[in-house]
Coordinates of C-alpha atoms in Angstrom, one line a residue:
Chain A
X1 CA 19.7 -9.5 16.6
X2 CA 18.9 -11.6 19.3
X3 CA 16.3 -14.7 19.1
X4 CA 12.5 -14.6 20.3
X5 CA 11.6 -16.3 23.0
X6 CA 8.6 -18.6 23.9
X7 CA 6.4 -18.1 21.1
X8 CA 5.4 -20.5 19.1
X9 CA 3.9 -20.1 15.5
X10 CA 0.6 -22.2 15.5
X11 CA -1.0 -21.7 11.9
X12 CA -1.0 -20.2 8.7
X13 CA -4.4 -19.6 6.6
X14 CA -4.7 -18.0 2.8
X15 CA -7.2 -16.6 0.9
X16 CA -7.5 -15.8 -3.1
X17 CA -10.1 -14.4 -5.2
X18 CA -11.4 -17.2 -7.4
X19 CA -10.6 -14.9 -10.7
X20 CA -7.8 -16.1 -12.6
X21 CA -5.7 -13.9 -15.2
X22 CA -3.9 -16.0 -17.7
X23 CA -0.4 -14.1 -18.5
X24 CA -1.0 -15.7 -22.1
X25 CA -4.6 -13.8 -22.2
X26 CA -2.6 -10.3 -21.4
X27 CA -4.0 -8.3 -24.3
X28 CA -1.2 -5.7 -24.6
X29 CA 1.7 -7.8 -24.8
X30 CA 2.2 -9.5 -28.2
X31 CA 2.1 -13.6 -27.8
X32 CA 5.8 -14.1 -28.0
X33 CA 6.5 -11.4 -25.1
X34 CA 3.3 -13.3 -22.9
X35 CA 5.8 -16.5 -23.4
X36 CA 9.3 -14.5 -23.0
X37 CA 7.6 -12.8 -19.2
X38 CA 6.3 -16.2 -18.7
X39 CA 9.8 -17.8 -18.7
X40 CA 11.5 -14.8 -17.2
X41 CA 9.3 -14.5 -14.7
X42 CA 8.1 -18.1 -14.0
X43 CA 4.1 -15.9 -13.4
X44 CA 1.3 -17.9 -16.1
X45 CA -1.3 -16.7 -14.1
X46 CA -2.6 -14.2 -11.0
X47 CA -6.0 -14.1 -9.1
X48 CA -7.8 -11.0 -9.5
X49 CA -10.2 -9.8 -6.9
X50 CA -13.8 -8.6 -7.8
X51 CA -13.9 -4.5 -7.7
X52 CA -15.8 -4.5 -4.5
X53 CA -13.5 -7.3 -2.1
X54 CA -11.0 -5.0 -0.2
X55 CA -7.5 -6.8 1.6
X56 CA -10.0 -6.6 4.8
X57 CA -12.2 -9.3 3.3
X58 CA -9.4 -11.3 2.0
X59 CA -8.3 -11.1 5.2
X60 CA -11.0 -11.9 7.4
X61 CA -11.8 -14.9 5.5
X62 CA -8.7 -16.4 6.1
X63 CA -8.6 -15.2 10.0
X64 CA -11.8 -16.5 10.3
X65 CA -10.8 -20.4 9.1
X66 CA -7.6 -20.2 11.1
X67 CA -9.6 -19.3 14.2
X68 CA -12.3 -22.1 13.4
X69 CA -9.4 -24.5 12.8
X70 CA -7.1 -23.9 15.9
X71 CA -10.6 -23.7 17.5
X72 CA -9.7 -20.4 19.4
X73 CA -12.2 -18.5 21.3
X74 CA -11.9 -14.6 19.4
X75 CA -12.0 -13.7 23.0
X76 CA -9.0 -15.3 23.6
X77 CA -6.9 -12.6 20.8
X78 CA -5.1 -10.0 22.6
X79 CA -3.8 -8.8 19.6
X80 CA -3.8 -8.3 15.5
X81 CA -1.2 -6.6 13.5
X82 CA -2.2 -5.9 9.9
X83 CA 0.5 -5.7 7.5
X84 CA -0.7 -4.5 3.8
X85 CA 0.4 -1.3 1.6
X86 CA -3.4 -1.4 0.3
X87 CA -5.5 -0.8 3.0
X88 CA -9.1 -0.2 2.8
X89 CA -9.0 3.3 3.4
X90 CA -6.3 6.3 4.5
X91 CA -7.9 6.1 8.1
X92 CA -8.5 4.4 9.8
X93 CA -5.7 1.5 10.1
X94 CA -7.6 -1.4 9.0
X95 CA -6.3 -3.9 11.1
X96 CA -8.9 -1.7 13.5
X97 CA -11.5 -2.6 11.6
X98 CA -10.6 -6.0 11.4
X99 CA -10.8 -6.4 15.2
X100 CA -14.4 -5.1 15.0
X101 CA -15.6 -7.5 12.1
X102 CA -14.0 -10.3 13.3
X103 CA -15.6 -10.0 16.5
X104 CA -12.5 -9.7 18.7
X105 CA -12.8 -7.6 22.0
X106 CA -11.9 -4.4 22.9
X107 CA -8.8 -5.6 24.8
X108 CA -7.3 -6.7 21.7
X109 CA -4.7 -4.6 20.5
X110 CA -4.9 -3.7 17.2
X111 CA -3.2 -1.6 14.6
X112 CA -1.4 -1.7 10.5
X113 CA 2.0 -1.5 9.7
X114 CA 2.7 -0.1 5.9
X115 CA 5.2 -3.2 4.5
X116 CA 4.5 -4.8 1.5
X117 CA 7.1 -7.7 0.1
X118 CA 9.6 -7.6 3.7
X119 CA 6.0 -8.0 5.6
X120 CA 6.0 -11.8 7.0
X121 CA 9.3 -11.4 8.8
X122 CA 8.7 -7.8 9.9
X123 CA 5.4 -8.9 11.1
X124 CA 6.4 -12.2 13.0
X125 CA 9.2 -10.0 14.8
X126 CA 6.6 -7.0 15.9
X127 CA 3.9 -9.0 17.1
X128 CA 6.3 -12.2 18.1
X129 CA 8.2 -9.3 20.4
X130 CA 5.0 -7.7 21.6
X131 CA 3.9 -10.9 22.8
X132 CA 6.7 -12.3 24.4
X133 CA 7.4 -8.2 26.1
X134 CA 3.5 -7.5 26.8
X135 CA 2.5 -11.1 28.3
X136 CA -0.1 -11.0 25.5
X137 CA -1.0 -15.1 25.3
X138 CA -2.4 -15.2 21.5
X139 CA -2.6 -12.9 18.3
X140 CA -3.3 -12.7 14.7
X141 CA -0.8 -11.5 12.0
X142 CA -2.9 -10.7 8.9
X143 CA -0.8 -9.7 5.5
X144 CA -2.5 -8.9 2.4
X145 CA -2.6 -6.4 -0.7
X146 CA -4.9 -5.8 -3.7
X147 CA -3.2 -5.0 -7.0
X148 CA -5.7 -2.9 -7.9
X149 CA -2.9 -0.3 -7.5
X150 CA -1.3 -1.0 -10.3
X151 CA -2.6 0.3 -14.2
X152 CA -3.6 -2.1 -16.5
X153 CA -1.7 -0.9 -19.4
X154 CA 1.5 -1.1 -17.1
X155 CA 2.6 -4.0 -18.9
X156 CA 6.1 -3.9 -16.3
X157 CA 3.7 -4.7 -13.9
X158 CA 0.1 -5.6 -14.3
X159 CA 0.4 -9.1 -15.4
X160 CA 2.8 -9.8 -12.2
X161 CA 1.1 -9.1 -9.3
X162 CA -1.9 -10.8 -7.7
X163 CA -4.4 -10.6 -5.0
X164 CA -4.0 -12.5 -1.5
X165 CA -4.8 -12.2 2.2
X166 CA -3.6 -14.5 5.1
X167 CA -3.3 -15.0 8.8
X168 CA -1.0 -16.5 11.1
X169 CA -1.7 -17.1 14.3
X170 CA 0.8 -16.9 17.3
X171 CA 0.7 -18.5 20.6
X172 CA 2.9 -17.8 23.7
X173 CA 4.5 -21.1 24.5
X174 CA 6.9 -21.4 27.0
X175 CA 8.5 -24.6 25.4
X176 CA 8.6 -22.8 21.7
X177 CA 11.8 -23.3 20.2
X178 CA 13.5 -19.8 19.3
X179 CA 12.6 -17.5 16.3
X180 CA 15.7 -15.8 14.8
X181 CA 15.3 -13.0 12.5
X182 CA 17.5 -10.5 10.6
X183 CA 15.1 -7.3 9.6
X184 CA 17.0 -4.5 6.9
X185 CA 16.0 -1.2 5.7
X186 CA 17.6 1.0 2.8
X187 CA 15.4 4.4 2.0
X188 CA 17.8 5.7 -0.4
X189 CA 16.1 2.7 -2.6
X190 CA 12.7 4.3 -1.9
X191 CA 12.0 4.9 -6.1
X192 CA 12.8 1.2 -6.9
X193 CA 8.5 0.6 -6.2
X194 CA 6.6 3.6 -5.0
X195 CA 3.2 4.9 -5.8
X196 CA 4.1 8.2 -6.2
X197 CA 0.6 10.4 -5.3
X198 CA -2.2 10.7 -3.0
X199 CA -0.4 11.3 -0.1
X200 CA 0.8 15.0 1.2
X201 CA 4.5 14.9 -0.1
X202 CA 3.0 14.6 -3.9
X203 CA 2.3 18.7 -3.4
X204 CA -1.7 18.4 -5.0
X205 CA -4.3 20.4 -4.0
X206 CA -6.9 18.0 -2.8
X207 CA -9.4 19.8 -5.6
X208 CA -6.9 19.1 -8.1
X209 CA -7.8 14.8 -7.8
X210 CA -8.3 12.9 -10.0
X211 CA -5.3 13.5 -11.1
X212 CA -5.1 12.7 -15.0
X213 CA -2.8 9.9 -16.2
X214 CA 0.2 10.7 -17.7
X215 CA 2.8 9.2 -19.8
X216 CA 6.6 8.3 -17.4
X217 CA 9.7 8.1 -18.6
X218 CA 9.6 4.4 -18.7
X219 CA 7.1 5.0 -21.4
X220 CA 4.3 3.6 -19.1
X221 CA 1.0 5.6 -18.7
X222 CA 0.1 5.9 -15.3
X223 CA -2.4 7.8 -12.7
X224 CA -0.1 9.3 -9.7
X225 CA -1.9 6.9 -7.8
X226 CA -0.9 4.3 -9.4
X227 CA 2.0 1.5 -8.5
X228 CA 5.8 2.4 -10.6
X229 CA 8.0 -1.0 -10.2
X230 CA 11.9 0.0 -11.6
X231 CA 12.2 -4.1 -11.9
X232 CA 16.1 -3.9 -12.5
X233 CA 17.1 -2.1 -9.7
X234 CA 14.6 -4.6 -7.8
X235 CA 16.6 -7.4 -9.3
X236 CA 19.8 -6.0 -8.6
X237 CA 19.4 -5.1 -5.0
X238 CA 17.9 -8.5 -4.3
X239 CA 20.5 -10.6 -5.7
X240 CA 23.0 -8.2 -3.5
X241 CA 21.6 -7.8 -0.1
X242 CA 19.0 -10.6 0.3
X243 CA 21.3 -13.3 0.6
X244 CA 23.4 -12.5 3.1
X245 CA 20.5 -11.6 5.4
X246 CA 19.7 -15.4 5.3
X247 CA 23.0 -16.7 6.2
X248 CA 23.4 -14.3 8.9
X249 CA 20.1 -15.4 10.3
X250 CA 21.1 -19.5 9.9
X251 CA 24.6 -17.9 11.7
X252 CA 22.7 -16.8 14.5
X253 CA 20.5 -20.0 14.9
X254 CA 23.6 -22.0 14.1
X255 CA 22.5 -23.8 11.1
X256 CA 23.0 -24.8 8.0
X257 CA 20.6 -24.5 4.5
X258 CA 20.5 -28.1 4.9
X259 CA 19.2 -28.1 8.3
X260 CA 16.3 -26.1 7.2
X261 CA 13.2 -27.8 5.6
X262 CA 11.9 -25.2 3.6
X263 CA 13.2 -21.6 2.1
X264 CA 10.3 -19.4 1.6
X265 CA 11.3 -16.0 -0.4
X266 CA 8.7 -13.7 -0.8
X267 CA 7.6 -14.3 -4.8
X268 CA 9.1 -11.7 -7.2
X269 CA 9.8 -13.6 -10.0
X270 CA 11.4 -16.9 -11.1
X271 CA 15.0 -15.0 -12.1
X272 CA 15.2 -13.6 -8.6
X273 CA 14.3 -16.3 -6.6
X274 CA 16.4 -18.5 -8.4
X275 CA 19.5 -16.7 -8.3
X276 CA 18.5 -16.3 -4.2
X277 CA 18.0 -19.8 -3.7
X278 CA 21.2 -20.4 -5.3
X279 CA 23.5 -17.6 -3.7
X280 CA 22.0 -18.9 -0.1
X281 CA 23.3 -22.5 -0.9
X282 CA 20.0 -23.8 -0.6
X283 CA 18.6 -26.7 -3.7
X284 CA 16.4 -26.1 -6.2
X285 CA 14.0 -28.7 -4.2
X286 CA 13.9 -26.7 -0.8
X287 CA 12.3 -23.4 -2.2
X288 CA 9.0 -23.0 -2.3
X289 CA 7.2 -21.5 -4.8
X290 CA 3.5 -20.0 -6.0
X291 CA 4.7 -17.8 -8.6
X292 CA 3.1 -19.6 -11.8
X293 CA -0.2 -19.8 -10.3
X294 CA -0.5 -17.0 -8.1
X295 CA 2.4 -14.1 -9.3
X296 CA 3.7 -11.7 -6.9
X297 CA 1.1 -11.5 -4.3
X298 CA 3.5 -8.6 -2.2
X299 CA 2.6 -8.5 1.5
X300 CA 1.0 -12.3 1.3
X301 CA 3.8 -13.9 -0.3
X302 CA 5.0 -15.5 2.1
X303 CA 2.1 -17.1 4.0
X304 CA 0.3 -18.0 0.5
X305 CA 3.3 -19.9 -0.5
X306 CA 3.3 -21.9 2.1
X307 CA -0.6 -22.7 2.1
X308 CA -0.2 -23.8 -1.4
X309 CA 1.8 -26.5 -0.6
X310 CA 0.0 -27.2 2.6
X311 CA 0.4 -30.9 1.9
X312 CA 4.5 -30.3 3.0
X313 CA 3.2 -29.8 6.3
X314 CA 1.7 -32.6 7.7
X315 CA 4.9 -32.7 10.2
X316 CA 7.0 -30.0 12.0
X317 CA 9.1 -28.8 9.6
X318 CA 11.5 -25.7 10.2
X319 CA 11.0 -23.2 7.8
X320 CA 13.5 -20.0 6.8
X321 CA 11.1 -16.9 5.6
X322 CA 12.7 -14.3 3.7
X323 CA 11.2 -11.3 2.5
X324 CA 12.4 -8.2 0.2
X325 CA 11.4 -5.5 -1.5
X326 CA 9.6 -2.2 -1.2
X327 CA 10.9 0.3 0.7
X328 CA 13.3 -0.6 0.2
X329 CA 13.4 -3.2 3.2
X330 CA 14.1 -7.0 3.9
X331 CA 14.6 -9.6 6.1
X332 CA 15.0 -12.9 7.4
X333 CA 12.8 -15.4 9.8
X334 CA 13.6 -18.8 11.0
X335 CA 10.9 -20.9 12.8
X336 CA 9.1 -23.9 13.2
X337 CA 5.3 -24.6 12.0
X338 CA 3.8 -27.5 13.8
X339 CA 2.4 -30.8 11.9
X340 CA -1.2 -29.6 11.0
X341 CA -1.0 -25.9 11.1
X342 CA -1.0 -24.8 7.3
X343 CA -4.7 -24.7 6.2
X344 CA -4.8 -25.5 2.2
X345 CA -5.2 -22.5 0.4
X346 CA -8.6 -21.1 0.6
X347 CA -10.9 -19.0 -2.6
X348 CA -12.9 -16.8 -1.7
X349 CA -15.0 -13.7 -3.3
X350 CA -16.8 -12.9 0.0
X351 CA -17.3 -9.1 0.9
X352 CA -18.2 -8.7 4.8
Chain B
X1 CA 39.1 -9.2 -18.1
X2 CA 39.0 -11.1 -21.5
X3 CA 36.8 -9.1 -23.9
X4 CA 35.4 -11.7 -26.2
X5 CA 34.8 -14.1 -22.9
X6 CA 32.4 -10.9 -21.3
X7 CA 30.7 -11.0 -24.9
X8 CA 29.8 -14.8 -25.4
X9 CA 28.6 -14.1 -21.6
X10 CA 26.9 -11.1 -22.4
X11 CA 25.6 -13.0 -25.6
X12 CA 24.3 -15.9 -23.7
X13 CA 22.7 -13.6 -21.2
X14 CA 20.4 -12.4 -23.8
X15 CA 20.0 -15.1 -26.0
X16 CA 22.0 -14.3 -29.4
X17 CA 24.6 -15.8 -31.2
X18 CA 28.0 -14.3 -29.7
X19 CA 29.4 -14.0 -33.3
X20 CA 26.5 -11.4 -34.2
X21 CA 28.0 -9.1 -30.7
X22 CA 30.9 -7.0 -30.8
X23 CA 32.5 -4.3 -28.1
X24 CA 31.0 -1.5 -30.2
X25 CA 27.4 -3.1 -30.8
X26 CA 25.1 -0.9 -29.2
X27 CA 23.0 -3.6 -27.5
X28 CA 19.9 -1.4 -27.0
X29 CA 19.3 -1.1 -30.6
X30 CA 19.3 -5.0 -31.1
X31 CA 15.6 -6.2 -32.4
X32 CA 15.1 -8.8 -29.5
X33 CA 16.4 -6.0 -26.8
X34 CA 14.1 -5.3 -23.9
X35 CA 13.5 -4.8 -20.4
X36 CA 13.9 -8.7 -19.2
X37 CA 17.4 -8.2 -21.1
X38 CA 18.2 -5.9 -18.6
X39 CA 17.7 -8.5 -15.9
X40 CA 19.7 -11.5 -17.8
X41 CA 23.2 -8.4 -18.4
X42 CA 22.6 -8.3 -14.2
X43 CA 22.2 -11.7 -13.3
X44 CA 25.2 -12.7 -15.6
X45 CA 27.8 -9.7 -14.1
X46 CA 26.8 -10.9 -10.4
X47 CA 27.0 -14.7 -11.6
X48 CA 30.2 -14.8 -14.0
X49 CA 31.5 -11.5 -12.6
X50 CA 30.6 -10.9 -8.6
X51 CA 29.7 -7.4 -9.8
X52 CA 26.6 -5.6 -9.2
X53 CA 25.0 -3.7 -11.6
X54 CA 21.8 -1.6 -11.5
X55 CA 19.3 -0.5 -13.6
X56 CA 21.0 2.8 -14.3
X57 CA 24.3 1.8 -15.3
X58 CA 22.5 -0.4 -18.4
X59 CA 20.8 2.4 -18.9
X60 CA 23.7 5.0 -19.1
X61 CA 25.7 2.3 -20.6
X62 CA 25.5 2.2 -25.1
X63 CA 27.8 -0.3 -26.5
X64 CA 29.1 -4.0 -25.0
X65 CA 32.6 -2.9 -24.8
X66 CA 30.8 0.4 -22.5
X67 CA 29.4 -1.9 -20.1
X68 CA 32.1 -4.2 -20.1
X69 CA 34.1 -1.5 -18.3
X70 CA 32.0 -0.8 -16.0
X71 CA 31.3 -4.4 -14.9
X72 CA 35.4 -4.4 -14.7
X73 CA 35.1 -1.4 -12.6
X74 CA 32.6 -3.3 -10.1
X75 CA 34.9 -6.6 -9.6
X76 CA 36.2 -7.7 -6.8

């Protein structure tokens, strides 16, 4: 794929809930499985949002301190993508929304794209590539999802995921050093993590919802509406494909994992991103993580990862993004983030 | 493919004492067997082995010596 051009990434801003779920105070897993997931999985803890705080809100809040901090006029925003697979409603897409409440104008493009753990490099590219194509000067890429999707008896995958939002904001810059990127798609892997009902294809009436839970073959009892995760076919796909989709995007940039300061895989678990980091030649050291504070956080990954060790950034550092995942899809993104542009990680319980 | 090399691997993986593993143990029925297993049999046939396994081949697979084939199958 060939590099972007004249963008330059200027900030990155995350929000939690303030709610934290201790993996060792998950009820329906004996103690000694808590401390087996715990090791396996490298997740002690997520953040759980309060029922009412949608990935809008999550969102916004994190939009709004990136704004404030860049001091950017919200007139200046020509465009926001929203990148969640939990939006606030079926329709509208709530990236719409989000123009409204964050007081944008009307000239502001806005729209959602339906990615969850390959979102931060799929974003960059879309909006980076609208921006650079459309003359659009600034923009907002919001990622975020709510876990609330997922049953809590599921015990292969309530105590893993978490609740995030985050923003990232994008300049066109003229002097911007290139943004390379490798994006990936496989839809024959579409069962590895799907929620299966509430749209058309799952065939029910709509007088037939709710829909009652029911037990899977997995053993799990789940609501058609809720989040199925096959986790071993997750892991085995991702130790396959996701590494050579960062070395053919260091190929095409013509670096090394040495020249880069900072690998940031989207959080699965500890066993994948391990064996990742390791396959991609990059150290232990280099790759960033959130998982035992903050789980799998799909969608937000990326950018909360980064805002947790906002400290890292108090120079330019080149970063190499990689996300993978639902859909399946993955992909690759190599930029820069200026000295100053990764707000510390913000908690928040607002509801605008 | 040595066969008692894939089961101190395969023994490692999951965490028990190779000497307690044998090609006909049917590794699902061990006490400490469960789904993070799964992960460890992967990790160790891409690792040790350059083969990728999924999900579904643990699944279909019953004894060591079973998935030790099928790990041959996927080399090189």
């Amino acid at each position: 794929m060939s590099a972007i051009q004249g963008i330059a990434v200027r900030g990155i801003a995350a929000c939690v809930p303030t709610k934290v779920s201790q993996t060792d105070d998950y009820d329906l897993l004996a103690p000694e499985e808590r401390q087996r997931l715990q090791k396996a999985t490298g997740i002690a803890a997520h953040r759980v949002s309060p029922p009412g705080q949608c990935t809008s809100d999550l969102c916004q809040t994190a939009a709004e301190q990136l704004l404030d901090h860049l001091d950017w006029e919200r007139g200046s925003v020509g465009a926001l993508v929203l990148l969640t697979q939990t939006p606030d409603q079926p329709i509208p897409a709530t990236g719409i929304v989000l123009q409204d409440k964050l007081g944008l104008p009307s000239t502001c493009l806005a729209f959602d794209i339906n990615l969850g753990c390959s979102a931060f490099p799929y974003g960059l590219a879309t909006l980076a590539s609208m921006m650079a194509t459309l003359g659009i000067s600034r923009a907002l890429l919001l990622m975020g999802d709510i876990s609330r999707v997922c049953a809590y008896a599921d015990k292969s995958a309530w105590p893993l995921f978490g609740d995030a939002g985050s923003a990232t904001a994008l300049e066109i810059d003229h002097s911007a050093p290139s943004i390379h990127v490798d994006l990936m798609s496989d839809g024959s892997g579409r069962d590895a993590i799907i929620i299966p009902g509430g749209g058309l294809a799952s065939r029910l009436p709509p007088g037939d919802w709710p829909a009652q839970p029911a037990q899977d073959d997995d053993g799990m009892v789940r609501h058609p509406a809720n989040l199925r995760l096959r986790g071993a076919d997750i892991f085995s796909f991702a130790i396959t494909k996701v590494p050579p989709s960062i070395q053919r995007t260091l190929d095409a940039a013509g670096k090394m994992p040495g020249d880069v300061d900072y690998l940031v895989l989207h959080q699965a678990n500890k066993m994948i991103n391990d064996t990742i980091t390791k396959k991609a030649h990059f150290s232990a050291e280099s790759s960033l993580s959130s998982l035992a504070e903050y789980g799998n956080t799909s969608s937000a990954s990326i950018p909360l990862t980064v805002c947790a060790h906002a400290q890292r950034f108090d120079r330019e550092r080149l970063v190499a993004a990689c996300g993978f995942g639902v859909g399946l899809s993955w992909g690759t993104a190599l930029f820069s983030l200026p000295a100053g542009g990764v707000l510390p990680l913000i908690e928040s319980d607002h509801v605008y | 493919m040595n066969a008692d090399d894939f089961i101190e691997k395969f023994a490692f993986a999951i965490e028990v004492e190779a000497a307690t593993l044998a090609l006909d143990t049917r590794f699902k029925d061990l006490p400490n067997w469960d789904s993070l297993n799964t992960l460890a049999v992967i990790a160790m046939a891409d690792a040790d082995y350059g083969a990728s396994l999924t999900g579904s081949d643990i699944q279909n697979s019953q004894t060591v010596g079973e998935l030790m084939q099928v790990v041959q199958g996927r080399m090189g």
